[in-house]
CSV table of C-alpha atoms and ligand atoms in Angstrom, one decimal:
chain,number,residue,atom,x,y,z
A,1,UNK,CA,15.2,-26.0,-86.3
A,2,UNK,CA,12.8,-23.4,-87.7
A,3,UNK,CA,13.4,-19.7,-87.2
A,4,UNK,CA,11.1,-19.4,-84.2
A,5,UNK,CA,11.2,-22.8,-82.5
A,6,UNK,CA,8.5,-23.8,-80.2
A,7,UNK,CA,10.0,-24.2,-76.7
A,8,UNK,CA,8.5,-26.2,-73.9
A,9,UNK,CA,10.7,-26.2,-70.8
A,10,UNK,CA,8.7,-28.3,-68.3
A,11,UNK,CA,7.9,-32.0,-68.9
A,12,UNK,CA,7.9,-35.3,-67.0
A,13,UNK,CA,8.9,-38.8,-68.0
A,14,UNK,CA,8.7,-42.2,-66.3
A,15,UNK,CA,11.9,-41.1,-64.4
A,16,UNK,CA,9.3,-39.4,-62.2
A,17,UNK,CA,5.5,-39.2,-62.5
A,18,UNK,CA,5.1,-38.9,-66.3
A,19,UNK,CA,3.8,-41.9,-68.4
A,20,UNK,CA,6.2,-41.7,-71.4
A,21,UNK,CA,9.7,-43.0,-71.1
A,22,UNK,CA,12.4,-40.5,-71.7
A,23,UNK,CA,12.9,-42.0,-75.2
A,24,UNK,CA,9.2,-41.7,-75.9
A,25,UNK,CA,9.1,-38.2,-74.5
A,26,UNK,CA,11.7,-36.8,-76.9
A,27,UNK,CA,10.1,-38.6,-79.8
A,28,UNK,CA,6.7,-37.2,-78.9
A,29,UNK,CA,8.2,-33.7,-78.5
A,30,UNK,CA,9.6,-33.8,-82.0
A,31,UNK,CA,6.3,-35.2,-83.4
A,32,UNK,CA,4.4,-32.4,-81.8
A,33,UNK,CA,6.5,-29.8,-83.5
A,34,UNK,CA,8.7,-28.6,-80.7
A,35,UNK,CA,12.1,-27.3,-81.4
A,36,UNK,CA,13.3,-27.3,-77.8
A,37,UNK,CA,12.1,-29.5,-75.0
A,38,UNK,CA,13.3,-29.7,-71.4
A,39,UNK,CA,13.1,-32.9,-69.4
A,40,UNK,CA,12.3,-31.9,-65.8
A,41,UNK,CA,11.5,-34.9,-63.7
A,42,UNK,CA,10.9,-34.5,-60.0
A,43,UNK,CA,14.1,-34.6,-58.0
A,44,UNK,CA,16.1,-36.7,-60.5
A,45,UNK,CA,18.3,-36.6,-63.5
A,46,UNK,CA,17.8,-40.3,-64.3
A,47,UNK,CA,16.0,-39.5,-67.6
A,48,UNK,CA,18.8,-37.3,-69.1
A,49,UNK,CA,21.0,-40.1,-70.6
A,50,UNK,CA,18.2,-42.1,-72.3
A,51,UNK,CA,16.6,-38.9,-73.6
A,52,UNK,CA,19.9,-37.6,-75.0
A,53,UNK,CA,20.7,-40.9,-76.7
A,54,UNK,CA,17.3,-41.0,-78.4
A,55,UNK,CA,17.2,-37.3,-79.4
A,56,UNK,CA,15.5,-36.9,-82.8
A,57,UNK,CA,17.2,-34.8,-85.4
A,58,UNK,CA,16.2,-31.2,-85.1
A,59,UNK,CA,15.1,-31.3,-81.5
A,60,UNK,CA,17.2,-29.6,-78.8
A,61,UNK,CA,17.1,-31.1,-75.3
A,62,UNK,CA,17.5,-29.0,-72.2
A,63,UNK,CA,18.5,-31.2,-69.3
A,64,UNK,CA,16.7,-30.2,-66.1
A,65,UNK,CA,14.8,-31.2,-63.0
A,66,UNK,CA,11.9,-30.0,-60.9
A,67,UNK,CA,13.2,-29.8,-57.3
A,68,UNK,CA,10.8,-30.3,-54.4
A,69,UNK,CA,11.4,-27.3,-52.1
A,70,UNK,CA,9.9,-25.7,-49.0
A,71,UNK,CA,9.7,-22.2,-47.6
A,72,UNK,CA,9.9,-22.2,-43.9
A,73,UNK,CA,8.8,-18.6,-43.4
A,74,UNK,CA,5.2,-19.8,-42.5
A,75,UNK,CA,3.9,-22.5,-40.3
A,76,UNK,CA,3.3,-25.0,-41.7
A,77,UNK,CA,6.0,-24.6,-44.3
A,78,UNK,CA,4.8,-24.0,-47.9
A,79,UNK,CA,5.7,-26.5,-50.6
A,80,UNK,CA,7.1,-25.1,-53.9
A,81,UNK,CA,8.8,-26.4,-57.0
A,82,UNK,CA,12.0,-25.1,-58.5
A,83,UNK,CA,12.8,-25.9,-62.1
A,84,UNK,CA,16.6,-26.2,-62.5
A,85,UNK,CA,18.2,-26.2,-65.9
A,86,UNK,CA,21.6,-27.4,-67.2
A,87,UNK,CA,23.2,-27.9,-63.8
A,88,UNK,CA,26.1,-30.3,-63.2
A,89,UNK,CA,24.4,-33.6,-62.4
A,90,UNK,CA,27.4,-34.7,-60.4
A,91,UNK,CA,27.6,-31.7,-58.1
A,92,UNK,CA,28.0,-33.6,-54.8
A,93,UNK,CA,25.8,-31.4,-52.5
A,94,UNK,CA,22.9,-31.2,-54.9
A,95,UNK,CA,23.1,-34.9,-55.7
A,96,UNK,CA,23.0,-35.6,-51.9
A,97,UNK,CA,20.0,-33.4,-51.4
A,98,UNK,CA,18.1,-35.0,-54.4
A,99,UNK,CA,18.9,-38.5,-53.1
A,100,UNK,CA,17.6,-37.5,-49.7
A,101,UNK,CA,14.4,-36.1,-51.1
A,102,UNK,CA,13.7,-39.2,-53.2
A,103,UNK,CA,14.2,-41.4,-50.2
A,104,UNK,CA,11.8,-39.2,-48.2
A,105,UNK,CA,9.3,-39.5,-51.0
A,106,UNK,CA,9.3,-43.3,-50.6
A,107,UNK,CA,8.9,-43.1,-46.9
A,108,UNK,CA,6.0,-40.6,-47.3
A,109,UNK,CA,4.4,-42.7,-50.0
A,110,UNK,CA,4.4,-45.7,-47.8
A,111,UNK,CA,3.0,-43.7,-44.9
A,112,UNK,CA,0.1,-42.5,-47.1
A,113,UNK,CA,-0.6,-46.1,-48.1
A,114,UNK,CA,-0.6,-47.1,-44.4
A,115,UNK,CA,-3.2,-44.4,-43.7
A,116,UNK,CA,-5.3,-45.6,-46.6
A,117,UNK,CA,-5.1,-49.2,-45.6
A,118,UNK,CA,-6.0,-48.3,-42.0
A,119,UNK,CA,-9.2,-46.9,-43.4
A,120,UNK,CA,-9.9,-50.2,-45.3
A,121,UNK,CA,-8.7,-49.0,-48.7
A,122,UNK,CA,-7.1,-51.9,-50.5
A,123,UNK,CA,-3.9,-50.5,-52.1
A,124,UNK,CA,-0.5,-52.1,-52.0
A,125,UNK,CA,2.7,-50.3,-51.4
A,126,UNK,CA,4.9,-52.8,-53.2
A,127,UNK,CA,2.6,-52.6,-56.2
A,128,UNK,CA,2.7,-48.8,-56.2
A,129,UNK,CA,6.5,-48.8,-55.9
A,130,UNK,CA,6.7,-51.3,-58.8
A,131,UNK,CA,4.3,-49.0,-60.8
A,132,UNK,CA,6.8,-46.2,-60.4
A,133,UNK,CA,9.4,-48.5,-62.1
A,134,UNK,CA,12.4,-47.1,-60.3
A,135,UNK,CA,11.4,-43.5,-61.0
A,136,UNK,CA,10.8,-40.8,-58.4
A,137,UNK,CA,7.7,-41.9,-56.5
A,138,UNK,CA,4.8,-39.4,-56.1
A,139,UNK,CA,1.1,-39.2,-55.4
A,140,UNK,CA,0.3,-39.8,-59.1
A,141,UNK,CA,1.5,-43.3,-58.6
A,142,UNK,CA,-0.7,-43.8,-55.6
A,143,UNK,CA,-3.6,-42.2,-57.7
A,144,UNK,CA,-3.1,-45.0,-60.2
A,145,UNK,CA,-3.6,-47.6,-57.4
A,146,UNK,CA,-6.8,-45.9,-56.4
A,147,UNK,CA,-8.0,-46.0,-60.0
A,148,UNK,CA,-7.1,-49.7,-60.3
A,149,UNK,CA,-9.0,-50.4,-57.1
A,150,UNK,CA,-12.1,-48.7,-58.7
A,151,UNK,CA,-12.2,-46.0,-55.9
A,152,UNK,CA,-11.8,-43.1,-58.2
A,153,UNK,CA,-12.2,-42.7,-62.0
A,154,UNK,CA,-9.4,-40.2,-62.8
A,155,UNK,CA,-6.1,-38.8,-61.4
A,156,UNK,CA,-7.9,-35.5,-60.9
A,157,UNK,CA,-10.5,-37.2,-58.7
A,158,UNK,CA,-7.7,-38.9,-56.8
A,159,UNK,CA,-6.3,-35.5,-56.0
A,160,UNK,CA,-9.6,-34.3,-54.6
A,161,UNK,CA,-10.0,-33.4,-50.9
A,162,UNK,CA,-11.3,-36.9,-49.9
A,163,UNK,CA,-8.2,-38.5,-51.2
A,164,UNK,CA,-4.6,-37.4,-51.9
A,165,UNK,CA,-5.4,-33.7,-52.1
A,166,UNK,CA,-6.2,-33.4,-48.4
A,167,UNK,CA,-7.4,-36.3,-46.3
A,168,UNK,CA,-4.5,-38.5,-47.3
A,169,UNK,CA,-2.0,-35.8,-48.1
A,170,UNK,CA,1.3,-35.9,-46.1
A,171,UNK,CA,4.1,-33.4,-46.4
A,172,UNK,CA,7.4,-34.4,-47.9
A,173,UNK,CA,10.9,-33.6,-46.5
A,174,UNK,CA,11.8,-31.1,-49.2
A,175,UNK,CA,14.8,-28.8,-49.6
A,176,UNK,CA,14.8,-25.3,-48.1
A,177,UNK,CA,14.2,-23.2,-51.2
A,178,UNK,CA,17.0,-20.7,-50.5
A,179,UNK,CA,19.4,-23.6,-50.1
A,180,UNK,CA,18.1,-25.1,-53.4
A,181,UNK,CA,18.6,-21.9,-55.3
A,182,UNK,CA,22.2,-21.6,-54.1
A,183,UNK,CA,22.9,-25.3,-54.8
A,184,UNK,CA,21.6,-25.0,-58.4
A,185,UNK,CA,23.6,-21.9,-59.1
A,186,UNK,CA,26.7,-23.5,-57.5
A,187,UNK,CA,26.2,-26.4,-59.8
A,188,UNK,CA,26.1,-24.0,-62.8
A,189,UNK,CA,22.4,-24.4,-63.2
A,190,UNK,CA,19.6,-21.9,-63.8
A,191,UNK,CA,16.7,-21.9,-61.3
A,192,UNK,CA,13.2,-21.0,-62.3
A,193,UNK,CA,10.2,-21.0,-59.9
A,194,UNK,CA,7.6,-23.4,-61.3
A,195,UNK,CA,3.9,-22.3,-61.3
A,196,UNK,CA,4.5,-19.7,-58.5
A,197,UNK,CA,0.9,-18.5,-58.3
A,198,UNK,CA,-1.0,-21.8,-58.7
A,199,UNK,CA,-3.5,-21.2,-55.9
A,200,UNK,CA,-5.5,-24.2,-57.2
A,201,UNK,CA,-2.6,-26.5,-56.1
A,202,UNK,CA,-2.5,-25.2,-52.5
A,203,UNK,CA,-1.0,-22.4,-50.6
A,204,UNK,CA,1.3,-20.0,-52.4
A,205,UNK,CA,4.2,-17.8,-51.2
A,206,UNK,CA,4.1,-14.0,-51.0
A,207,UNK,CA,5.7,-11.8,-53.6
A,208,UNK,CA,8.2,-10.6,-51.0
A,209,UNK,CA,9.6,-14.1,-50.8
A,210,UNK,CA,10.0,-14.2,-54.6
A,211,UNK,CA,11.9,-10.9,-54.3
A,212,UNK,CA,14.2,-12.5,-51.7
A,213,UNK,CA,14.7,-15.5,-53.9
A,214,UNK,CA,15.6,-13.2,-56.9
A,215,UNK,CA,18.3,-11.6,-54.7
A,216,UNK,CA,19.6,-15.1,-53.8
A,217,UNK,CA,20.0,-16.1,-57.5
A,218,UNK,CA,16.6,-17.1,-58.8
A,219,UNK,CA,16.6,-16.5,-62.6
A,220,UNK,CA,13.0,-16.7,-63.6
A,221,UNK,CA,9.3,-17.3,-63.1
A,222,UNK,CA,7.0,-19.7,-64.9
A,223,UNK,CA,4.0,-17.6,-65.9
A,224,UNK,CA,2.2,-19.5,-68.6
A,225,UNK,CA,1.0,-22.8,-67.0
A,226,UNK,CA,-2.3,-24.5,-67.0
A,227,UNK,CA,-2.6,-24.1,-63.2
A,228,UNK,CA,-2.5,-20.3,-63.5
A,229,UNK,CA,-5.6,-18.3,-64.3
A,230,UNK,CA,-5.1,-15.4,-66.8
A,231,UNK,CA,-5.0,-13.0,-63.9
A,232,UNK,CA,-2.3,-15.1,-62.2
A,233,UNK,CA,-0.2,-15.2,-65.4
A,234,UNK,CA,-0.4,-11.4,-65.7
A,235,UNK,CA,0.6,-11.0,-62.1
A,236,UNK,CA,3.6,-13.3,-62.5
A,237,UNK,CA,4.7,-11.4,-65.6
A,238,UNK,CA,4.4,-8.0,-63.9
A,239,UNK,CA,6.4,-9.3,-60.9
A,240,UNK,CA,9.1,-10.8,-63.1
A,241,UNK,CA,9.4,-7.4,-64.9
A,242,UNK,CA,9.7,-5.6,-61.6
A,243,UNK,CA,12.4,-8.0,-60.4
A,244,UNK,CA,14.3,-8.4,-63.7
A,245,UNK,CA,13.5,-12.1,-63.9
A,246,UNK,CA,12.9,-14.0,-67.1
A,247,UNK,CA,9.5,-15.5,-67.8
A,248,UNK,CA,8.8,-19.0,-69.1
A,249,UNK,CA,5.7,-20.8,-70.3
A,250,UNK,CA,5.5,-24.6,-70.4
A,251,UNK,CA,3.1,-27.5,-70.5
A,252,UNK,CA,4.2,-29.5,-67.4
A,253,UNK,CA,3.4,-32.5,-69.5
A,254,UNK,CA,2.9,-35.7,-67.5
A,255,UNK,CA,1.6,-38.1,-70.3
A,256,UNK,CA,-1.7,-39.6,-69.4
A,257,UNK,CA,-1.4,-38.6,-65.7
A,258,UNK,CA,-2.6,-35.2,-66.8
A,259,UNK,CA,-4.7,-33.9,-69.7
A,260,UNK,CA,-2.3,-31.2,-70.8
A,261,UNK,CA,-0.5,-31.7,-74.2
A,262,UNK,CA,3.2,-31.1,-75.0
A,263,UNK,CA,3.7,-27.5,-76.2
A,264,UNK,CA,0.3,-26.4,-74.7
A,265,UNK,CA,2.3,-23.4,-73.3
A,266,UNK,CA,5.6,-22.3,-74.6
A,267,UNK,CA,8.6,-20.0,-73.7
A,268,UNK,CA,9.7,-17.1,-75.8
A,269,UNK,CA,13.1,-17.7,-77.5
A,270,UNK,CA,14.6,-14.7,-75.7
A,271,UNK,CA,14.0,-16.2,-72.3
A,272,UNK,CA,15.3,-19.5,-73.5
A,273,UNK,CA,18.5,-17.8,-74.8
A,274,UNK,CA,18.9,-16.1,-71.4
A,275,UNK,CA,18.8,-19.5,-69.7
A,276,UNK,CA,21.4,-20.9,-72.0
A,277,UNK,CA,23.6,-17.9,-71.5
A,278,UNK,CA,23.5,-18.2,-67.7
A,279,UNK,CA,24.1,-21.9,-67.6
A,280,UNK,CA,27.5,-23.5,-67.0
A,281,UNK,CA,26.7,-26.9,-65.5
A,282,UNK,CA,26.4,-29.1,-68.5
A,283,UNK,CA,27.5,-27.7,-71.9
A,284,UNK,CA,24.6,-25.8,-73.3
A,285,UNK,CA,21.6,-27.7,-74.8
A,286,UNK,CA,22.1,-30.8,-76.8
A,287,UNK,CA,20.8,-31.1,-80.3
A,288,UNK,CA,19.7,-34.2,-82.1
B,301,AMP,P1,3.8,-35.2,-55.0
B,301,AMP,O1,5.1,-34.8,-55.8
B,301,AMP,O2,3.9,-36.6,-54.6
B,301,AMP,O3,3.5,-34.3,-54.0
B,301,AMP,O4,2.6,-35.2,-56.1
B,301,AMP,C1,2.4,-34.0,-56.8
B,301,AMP,C2,2.4,-34.3,-58.3
B,301,AMP,O5,1.1,-34.7,-58.5
B,301,AMP,C3,2.5,-33.0,-59.2
B,301,AMP,O6,3.9,-33.0,-59.6
B,301,AMP,C4,1.6,-33.3,-60.3
B,301,AMP,O7,2.3,-34.1,-61.3
B,301,AMP,C5,0.6,-34.2,-59.8
B,301,AMP,N1,-0.7,-33.5,-59.5
B,301,AMP,C6,-0.9,-32.6,-58.6
B,301,AMP,N2,-2.2,-32.2,-58.6
B,301,AMP,C7,-2.8,-32.9,-59.6
B,301,AMP,C8,-4.1,-33.0,-60.1
B,301,AMP,N3,-5.1,-32.2,-59.6
B,301,AMP,N4,-4.4,-33.8,-61.1
B,301,AMP,C9,-3.4,-34.6,-61.6
B,301,AMP,N5,-2.1,-34.6,-61.1
B,301,AMP,C10,-1.8,-33.7,-60.1
B,302,FE,FE1,4.4,-34.2,-61.2
B,303,FE,FE1,5.5,-28.7,-60.3
B,304,ZN,ZN1,6.2,-30.5,-63.2
């Protein structure tokens, strides 16, 4: 590893809604010059083992996940994503919650398809499920079916208001965010709020909630992310400073389901070291 490794702490593989397998992901990370990469698939740790096994020399893998959470302080409840690093993947309560969320995602996906079909849109749930290949199912998989059917040209278009962004958007049964922060910490993991000010993705939570989460055990905030404007990034940094939270920057790479490239945003080594120091779930980060 070079003296100042490039660190990307938010990426997805085919274990959820990315398009590179975990093996391809770690190889692509090494090829793009990263020194550290985190695999953070939605609500699953299924990509950890194959990624670890294929880890190229010189690359450090941070095992993580992006947990689907909800804040119930507003009606309707606000959806948010919690990145969790280096937690014990066998912690029973956390495993049970992730299993429940994955099952709920399948039910919700099937309901979205039912709504689409009721409007005459020819998409097939079994085909979409097969397209997810056993990974955590999400709207990007349904987006691919809309593209195959020639109804939209791109994933971005499929997330527009006429499709999965609004008209055919259904809520998931996520984990209460306070419960999730506690479960991640109890499993020795380090929780970081993903893209907390991404207004372009939907409703966001107030800063007071972030302060409450910090008091509950939240470790950091993701500031540099393509869904944050420069002003939003600056706001997140200032808030993290005020609350004593660490700050990350990451690509949120999803392969061809998004246009962002690996390492498009990176995390400062000091913040990374803090994550490593606070983690006790799985032994540190693994190096190839
Ligand atoms: P879901 O987890 O099923 O609610 O789907 C949300 C996922 O869709 C996110 O994790 C992103 O990977 C992806 N996504 C959200 N908005 C967009 C967008 N505008 N374009 C492409 N992918 C998106
Ligand atoms: Fe995703
Ligand atoms: Fe996310
Ligand atoms: Zn993500």
